[in-house]
PDB file of C-alpha atoms and ligand atoms in Angstrom:
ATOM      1  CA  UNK A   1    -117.755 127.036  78.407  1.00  0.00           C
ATOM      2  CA  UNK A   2    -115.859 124.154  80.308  1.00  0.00           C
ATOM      3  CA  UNK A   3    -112.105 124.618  80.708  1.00  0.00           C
ATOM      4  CA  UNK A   4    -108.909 124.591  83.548  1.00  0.00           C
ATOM      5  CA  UNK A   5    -110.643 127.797  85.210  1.00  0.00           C
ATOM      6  CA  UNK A   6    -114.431 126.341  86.049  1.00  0.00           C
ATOM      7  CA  UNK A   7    -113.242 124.851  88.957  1.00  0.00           C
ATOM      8  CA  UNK A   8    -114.795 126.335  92.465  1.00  0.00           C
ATOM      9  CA  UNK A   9    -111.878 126.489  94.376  1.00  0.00           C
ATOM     10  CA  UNK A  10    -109.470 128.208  91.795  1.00  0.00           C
ATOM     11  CA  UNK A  11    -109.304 131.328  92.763  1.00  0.00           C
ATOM     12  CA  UNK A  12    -107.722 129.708  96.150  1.00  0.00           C
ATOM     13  CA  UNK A  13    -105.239 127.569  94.918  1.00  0.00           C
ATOM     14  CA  UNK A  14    -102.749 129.158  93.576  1.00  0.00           C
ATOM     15  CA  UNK A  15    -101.086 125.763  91.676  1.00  0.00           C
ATOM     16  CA  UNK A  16    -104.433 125.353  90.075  1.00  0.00           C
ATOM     17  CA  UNK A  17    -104.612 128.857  88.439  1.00  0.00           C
ATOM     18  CA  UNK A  18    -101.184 129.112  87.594  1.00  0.00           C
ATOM     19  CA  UNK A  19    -101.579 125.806  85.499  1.00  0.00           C
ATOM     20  CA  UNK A  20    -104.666 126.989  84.288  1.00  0.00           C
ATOM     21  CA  UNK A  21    -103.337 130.368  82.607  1.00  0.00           C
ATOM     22  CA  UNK A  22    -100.087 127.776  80.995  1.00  0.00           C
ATOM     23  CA  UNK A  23    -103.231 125.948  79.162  1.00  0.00           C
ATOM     24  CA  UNK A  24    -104.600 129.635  78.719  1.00  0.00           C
ATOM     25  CA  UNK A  25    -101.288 131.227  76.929  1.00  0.00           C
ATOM     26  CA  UNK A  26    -101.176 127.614  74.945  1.00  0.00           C
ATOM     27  CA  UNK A  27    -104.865 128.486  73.344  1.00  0.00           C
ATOM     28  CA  UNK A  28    -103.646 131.778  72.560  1.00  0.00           C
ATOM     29  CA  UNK A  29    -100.747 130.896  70.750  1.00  0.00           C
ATOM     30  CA  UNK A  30    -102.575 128.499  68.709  1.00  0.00           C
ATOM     31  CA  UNK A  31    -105.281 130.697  68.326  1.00  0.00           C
ATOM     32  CA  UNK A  32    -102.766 133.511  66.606  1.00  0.00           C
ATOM     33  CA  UNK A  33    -100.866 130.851  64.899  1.00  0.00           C
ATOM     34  CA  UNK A  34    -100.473 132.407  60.845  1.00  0.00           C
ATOM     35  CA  UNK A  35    -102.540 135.647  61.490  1.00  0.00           C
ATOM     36  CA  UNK A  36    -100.782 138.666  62.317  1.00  0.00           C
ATOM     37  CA  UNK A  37    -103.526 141.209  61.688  1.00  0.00           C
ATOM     38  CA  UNK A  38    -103.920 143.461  64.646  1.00  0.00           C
ATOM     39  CA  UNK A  39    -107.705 143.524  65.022  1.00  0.00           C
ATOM     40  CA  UNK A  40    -108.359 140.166  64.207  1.00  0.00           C
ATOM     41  CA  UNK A  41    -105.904 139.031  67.103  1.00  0.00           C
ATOM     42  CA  UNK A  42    -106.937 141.705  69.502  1.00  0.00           C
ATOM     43  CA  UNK A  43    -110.824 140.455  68.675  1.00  0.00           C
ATOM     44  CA  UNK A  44    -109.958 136.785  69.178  1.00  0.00           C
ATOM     45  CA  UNK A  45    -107.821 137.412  72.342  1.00  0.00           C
ATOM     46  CA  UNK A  46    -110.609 139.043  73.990  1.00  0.00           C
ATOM     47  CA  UNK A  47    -113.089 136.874  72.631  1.00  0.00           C
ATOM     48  CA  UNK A  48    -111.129 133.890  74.092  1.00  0.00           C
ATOM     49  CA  UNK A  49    -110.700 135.591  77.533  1.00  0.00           C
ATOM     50  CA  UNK A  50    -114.048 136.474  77.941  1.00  0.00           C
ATOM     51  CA  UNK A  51    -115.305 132.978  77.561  1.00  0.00           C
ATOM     52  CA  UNK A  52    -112.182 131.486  79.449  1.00  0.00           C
ATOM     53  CA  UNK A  53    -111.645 133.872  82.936  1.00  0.00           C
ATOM     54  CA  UNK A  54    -114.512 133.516  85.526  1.00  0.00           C
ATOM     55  CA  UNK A  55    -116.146 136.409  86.568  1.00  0.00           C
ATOM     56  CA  UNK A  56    -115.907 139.009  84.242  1.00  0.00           C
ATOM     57  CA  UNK A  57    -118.187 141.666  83.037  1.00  0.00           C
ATOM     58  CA  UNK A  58    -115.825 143.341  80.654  1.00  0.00           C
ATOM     59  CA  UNK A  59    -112.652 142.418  78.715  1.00  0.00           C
ATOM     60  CA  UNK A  60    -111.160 144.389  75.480  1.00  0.00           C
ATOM     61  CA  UNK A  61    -108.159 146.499  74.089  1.00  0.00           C
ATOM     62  CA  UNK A  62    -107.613 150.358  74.098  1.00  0.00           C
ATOM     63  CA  UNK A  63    -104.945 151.039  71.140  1.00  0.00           C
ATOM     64  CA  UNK A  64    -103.435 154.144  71.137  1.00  0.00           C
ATOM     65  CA  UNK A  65    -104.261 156.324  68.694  1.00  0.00           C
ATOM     66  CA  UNK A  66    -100.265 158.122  67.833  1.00  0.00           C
ATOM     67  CA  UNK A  67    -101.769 161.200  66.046  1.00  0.00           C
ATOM     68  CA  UNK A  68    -103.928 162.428  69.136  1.00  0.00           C
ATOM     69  CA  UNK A  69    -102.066 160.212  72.163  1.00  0.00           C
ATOM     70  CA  UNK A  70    -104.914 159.180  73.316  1.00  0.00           C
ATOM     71  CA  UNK A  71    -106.543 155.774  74.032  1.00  0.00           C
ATOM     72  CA  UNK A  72    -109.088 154.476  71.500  1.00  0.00           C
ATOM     73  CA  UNK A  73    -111.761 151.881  72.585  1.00  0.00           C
ATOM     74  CA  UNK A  74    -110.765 148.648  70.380  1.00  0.00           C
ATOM     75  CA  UNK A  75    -112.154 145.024  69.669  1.00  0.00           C
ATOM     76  CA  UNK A  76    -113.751 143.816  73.349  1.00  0.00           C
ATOM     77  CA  UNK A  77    -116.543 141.796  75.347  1.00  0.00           C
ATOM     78  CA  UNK A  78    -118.999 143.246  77.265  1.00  0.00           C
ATOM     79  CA  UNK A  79    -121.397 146.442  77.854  1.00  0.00           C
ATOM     80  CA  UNK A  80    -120.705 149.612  75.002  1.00  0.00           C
ATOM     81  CA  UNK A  81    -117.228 151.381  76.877  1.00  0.00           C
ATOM     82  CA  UNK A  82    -115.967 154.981  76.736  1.00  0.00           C
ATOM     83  CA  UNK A  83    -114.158 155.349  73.729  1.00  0.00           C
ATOM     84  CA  UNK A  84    -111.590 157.590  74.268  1.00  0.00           C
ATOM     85  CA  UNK A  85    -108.927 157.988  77.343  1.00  0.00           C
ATOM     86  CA  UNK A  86    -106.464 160.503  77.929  1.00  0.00           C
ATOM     87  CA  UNK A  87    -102.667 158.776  78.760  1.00  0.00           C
ATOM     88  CA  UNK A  88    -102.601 159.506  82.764  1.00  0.00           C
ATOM     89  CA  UNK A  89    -106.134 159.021  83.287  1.00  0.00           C
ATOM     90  CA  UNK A  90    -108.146 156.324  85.101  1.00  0.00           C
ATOM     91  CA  UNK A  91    -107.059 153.083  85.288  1.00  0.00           C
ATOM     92  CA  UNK A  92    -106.168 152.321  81.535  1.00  0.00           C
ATOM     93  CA  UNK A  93    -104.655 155.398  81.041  1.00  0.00           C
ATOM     94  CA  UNK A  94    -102.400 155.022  84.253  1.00  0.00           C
ATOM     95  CA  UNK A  95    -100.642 151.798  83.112  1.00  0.00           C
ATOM     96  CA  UNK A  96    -100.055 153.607  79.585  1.00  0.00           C
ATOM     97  CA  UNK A  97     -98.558 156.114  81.152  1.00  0.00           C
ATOM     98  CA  UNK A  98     -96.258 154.473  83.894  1.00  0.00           C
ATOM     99  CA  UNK A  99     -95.883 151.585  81.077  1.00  0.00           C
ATOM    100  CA  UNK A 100     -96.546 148.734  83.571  1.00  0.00           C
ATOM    101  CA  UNK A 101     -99.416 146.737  84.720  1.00  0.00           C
ATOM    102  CA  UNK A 102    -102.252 148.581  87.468  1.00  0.00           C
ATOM    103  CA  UNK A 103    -104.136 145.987  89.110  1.00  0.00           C
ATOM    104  CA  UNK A 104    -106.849 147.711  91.155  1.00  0.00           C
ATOM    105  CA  UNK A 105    -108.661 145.488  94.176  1.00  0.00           C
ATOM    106  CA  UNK A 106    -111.400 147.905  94.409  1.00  0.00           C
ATOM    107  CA  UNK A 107    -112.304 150.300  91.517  1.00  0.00           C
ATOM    108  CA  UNK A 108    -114.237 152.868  93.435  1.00  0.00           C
ATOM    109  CA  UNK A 109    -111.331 153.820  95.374  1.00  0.00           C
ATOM    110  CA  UNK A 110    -108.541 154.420  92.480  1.00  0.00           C
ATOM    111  CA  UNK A 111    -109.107 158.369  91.588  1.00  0.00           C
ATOM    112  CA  UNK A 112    -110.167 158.962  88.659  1.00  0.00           C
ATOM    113  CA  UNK A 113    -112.190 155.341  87.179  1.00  0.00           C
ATOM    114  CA  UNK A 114    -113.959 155.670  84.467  1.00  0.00           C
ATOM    115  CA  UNK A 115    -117.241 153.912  85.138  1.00  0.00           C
ATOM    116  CA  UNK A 116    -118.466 151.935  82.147  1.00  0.00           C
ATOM    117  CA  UNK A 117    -120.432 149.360  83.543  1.00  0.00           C
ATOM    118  CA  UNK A 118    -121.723 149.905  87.231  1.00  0.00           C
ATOM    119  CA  UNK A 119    -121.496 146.449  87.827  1.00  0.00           C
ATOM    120  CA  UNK A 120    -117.728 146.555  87.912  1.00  0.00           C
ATOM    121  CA  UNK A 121    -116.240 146.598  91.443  1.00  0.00           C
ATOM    122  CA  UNK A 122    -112.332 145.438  90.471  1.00  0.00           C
ATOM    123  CA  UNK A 123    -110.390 145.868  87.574  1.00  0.00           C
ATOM    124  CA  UNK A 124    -106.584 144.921  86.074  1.00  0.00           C
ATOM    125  CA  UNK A 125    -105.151 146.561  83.125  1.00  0.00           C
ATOM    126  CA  UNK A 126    -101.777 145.528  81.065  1.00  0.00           C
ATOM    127  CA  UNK A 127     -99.913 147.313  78.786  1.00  0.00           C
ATOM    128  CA  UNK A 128     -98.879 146.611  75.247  1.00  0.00           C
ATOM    129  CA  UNK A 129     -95.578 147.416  74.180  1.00  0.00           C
ATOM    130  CA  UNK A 130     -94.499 146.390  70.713  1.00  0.00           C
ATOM    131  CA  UNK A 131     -90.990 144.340  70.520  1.00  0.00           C
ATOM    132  CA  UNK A 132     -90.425 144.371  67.134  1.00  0.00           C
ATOM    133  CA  UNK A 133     -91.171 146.360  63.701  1.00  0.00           C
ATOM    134  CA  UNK A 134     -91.892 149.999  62.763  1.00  0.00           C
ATOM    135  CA  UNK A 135     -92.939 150.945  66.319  1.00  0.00           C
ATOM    136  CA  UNK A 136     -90.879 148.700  68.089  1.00  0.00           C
ATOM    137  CA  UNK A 137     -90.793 150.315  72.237  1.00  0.00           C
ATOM    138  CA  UNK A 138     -93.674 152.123  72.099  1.00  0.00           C
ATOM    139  CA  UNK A 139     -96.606 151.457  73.479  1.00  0.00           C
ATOM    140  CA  UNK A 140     -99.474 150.390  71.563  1.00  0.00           C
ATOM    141  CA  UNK A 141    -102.401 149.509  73.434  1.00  0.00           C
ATOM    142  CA  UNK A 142    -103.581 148.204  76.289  1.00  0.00           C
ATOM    143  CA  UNK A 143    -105.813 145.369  77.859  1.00  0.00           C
ATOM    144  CA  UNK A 144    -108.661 145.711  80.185  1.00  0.00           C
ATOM    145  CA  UNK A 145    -110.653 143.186  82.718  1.00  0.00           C
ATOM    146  CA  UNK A 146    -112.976 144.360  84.752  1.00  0.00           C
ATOM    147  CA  UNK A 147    -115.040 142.110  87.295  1.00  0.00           C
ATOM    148  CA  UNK A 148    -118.111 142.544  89.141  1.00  0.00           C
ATOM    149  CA  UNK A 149    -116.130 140.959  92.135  1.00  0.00           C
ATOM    150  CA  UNK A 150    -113.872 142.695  94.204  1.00  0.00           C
ATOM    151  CA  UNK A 151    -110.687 141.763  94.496  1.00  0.00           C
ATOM    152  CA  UNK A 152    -110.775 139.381  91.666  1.00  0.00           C
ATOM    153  CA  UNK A 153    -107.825 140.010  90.276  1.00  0.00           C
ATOM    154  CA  UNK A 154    -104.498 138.591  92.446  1.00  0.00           C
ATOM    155  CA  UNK A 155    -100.647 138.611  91.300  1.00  0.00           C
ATOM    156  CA  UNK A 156    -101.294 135.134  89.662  1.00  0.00           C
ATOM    157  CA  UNK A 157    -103.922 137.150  87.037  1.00  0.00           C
ATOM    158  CA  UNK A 158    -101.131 139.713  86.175  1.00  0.00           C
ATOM    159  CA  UNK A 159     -98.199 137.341  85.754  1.00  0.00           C
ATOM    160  CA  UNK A 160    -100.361 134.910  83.457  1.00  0.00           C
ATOM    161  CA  UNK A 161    -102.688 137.873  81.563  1.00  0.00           C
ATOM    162  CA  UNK A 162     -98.924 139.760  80.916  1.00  0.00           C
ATOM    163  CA  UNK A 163     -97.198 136.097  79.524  1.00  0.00           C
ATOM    164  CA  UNK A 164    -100.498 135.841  77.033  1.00  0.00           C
ATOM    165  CA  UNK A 165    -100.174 139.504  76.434  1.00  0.00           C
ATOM    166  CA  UNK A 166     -96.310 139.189  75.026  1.00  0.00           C
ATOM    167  CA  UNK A 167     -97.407 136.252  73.268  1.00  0.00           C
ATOM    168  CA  UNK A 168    -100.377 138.560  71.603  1.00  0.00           C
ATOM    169  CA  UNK A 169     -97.312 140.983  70.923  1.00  0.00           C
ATOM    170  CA  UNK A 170     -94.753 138.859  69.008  1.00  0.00           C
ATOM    171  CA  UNK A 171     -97.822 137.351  66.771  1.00  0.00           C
ATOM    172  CA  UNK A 172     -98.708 140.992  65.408  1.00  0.00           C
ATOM    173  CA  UNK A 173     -97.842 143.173  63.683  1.00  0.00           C
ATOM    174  CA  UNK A 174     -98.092 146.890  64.476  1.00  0.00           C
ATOM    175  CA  UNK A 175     -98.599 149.654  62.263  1.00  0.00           C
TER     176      UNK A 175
HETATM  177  N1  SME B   1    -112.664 151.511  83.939  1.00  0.00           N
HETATM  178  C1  SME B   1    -111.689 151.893  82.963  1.00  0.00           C
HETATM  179  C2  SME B   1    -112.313 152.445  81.727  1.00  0.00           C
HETATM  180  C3  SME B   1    -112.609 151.430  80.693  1.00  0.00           C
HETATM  181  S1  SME B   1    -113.947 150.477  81.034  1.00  0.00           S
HETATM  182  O1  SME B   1    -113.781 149.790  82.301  1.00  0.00           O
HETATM  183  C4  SME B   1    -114.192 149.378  79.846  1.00  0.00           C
HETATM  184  C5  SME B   1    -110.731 152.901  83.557  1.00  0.00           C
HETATM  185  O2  SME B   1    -111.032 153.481  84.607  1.00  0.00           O
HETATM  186  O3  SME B   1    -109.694 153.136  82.959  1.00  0.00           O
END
């Protein structure tokens, strides 16, 4: 699929990506424009990001599951996943726990990965905190990328991937 990001030298110019990820975050507000079903904009986002981001081998949602506080595997691209993470562990469950964004250069040094696909080698993961409605502050998910690449992922990744993510946020609602 052609678009801003299929360009060679991207992931070295930093102008380039950054304009790339505005056109990105415009998509994905069209794209949840009148829908504010959970899975259906969790499915699209990932949908969209998969076919958008180069070099990516797996992209999807955990949503956290309030009765058991644990993560539950959720819409996503890629190989079958482990469906459940405890808050605290591996890389998902580290940014649900401190709340913020992990962005991990190399996977197979961060204690604890969960290895889903063996072909991953880097990995960033955002949280999602809903602003608004019943559960308004908590957290409610998060997002997942993993790339077969190391160091894929840069600070340009987690600025742009957290603007679409807030954007994902104040188009849903949570229950
Ligand atoms: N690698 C993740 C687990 C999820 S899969 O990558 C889809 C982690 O360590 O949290």
């Amino acid at each position: 699929m052609s678009n801003a990001f299929n360009t060679p030298y991207l992931i070295h110019n930093a102008a380039t990506k950054t304009k790339a990820y505005e056109e990105l975050e415009t998509s994905v507000r069209a794209l949840l424009t009148g829908e504010t079903d959970a899975i259906a904009n969790l499915a699209n986002v990932a949908a969209l990001l998969y076919l958008t981001l180069p070099e990516l081998n797996w992209v999807g949602f955990y949503r956290l599951a309030p009765e058991s506080n644990e993560l539950v595997l959720g819409p996503f691209q890629g190989k079958p996943a482990c469906v459940r993470i405890a808050i605290g562990r591996a890389v998902c469950g580290t940014a649900a726990a401190r709340r913020e964004s992990v962005l991990v250069k190399n996977v197979h040094e961060f204690p604890g990965h969960i290895v889903c696909d063996s072909a991953s080698n880097s990995e960033i993961v955002v949280p999602l905190i809903a602003t608004a409605g019943p559960r308004a502050g908590e957290l409610v998910g998060v997002l997942d990328l993993d790339s077969p690449i190391l160091e894929r992922f840069d600070d340009i990744d987690l600025k742009g991937l957290e603007k679409i993510v807030a954007v994902l946020i104040s188009s849903t609602v949570w229950h």
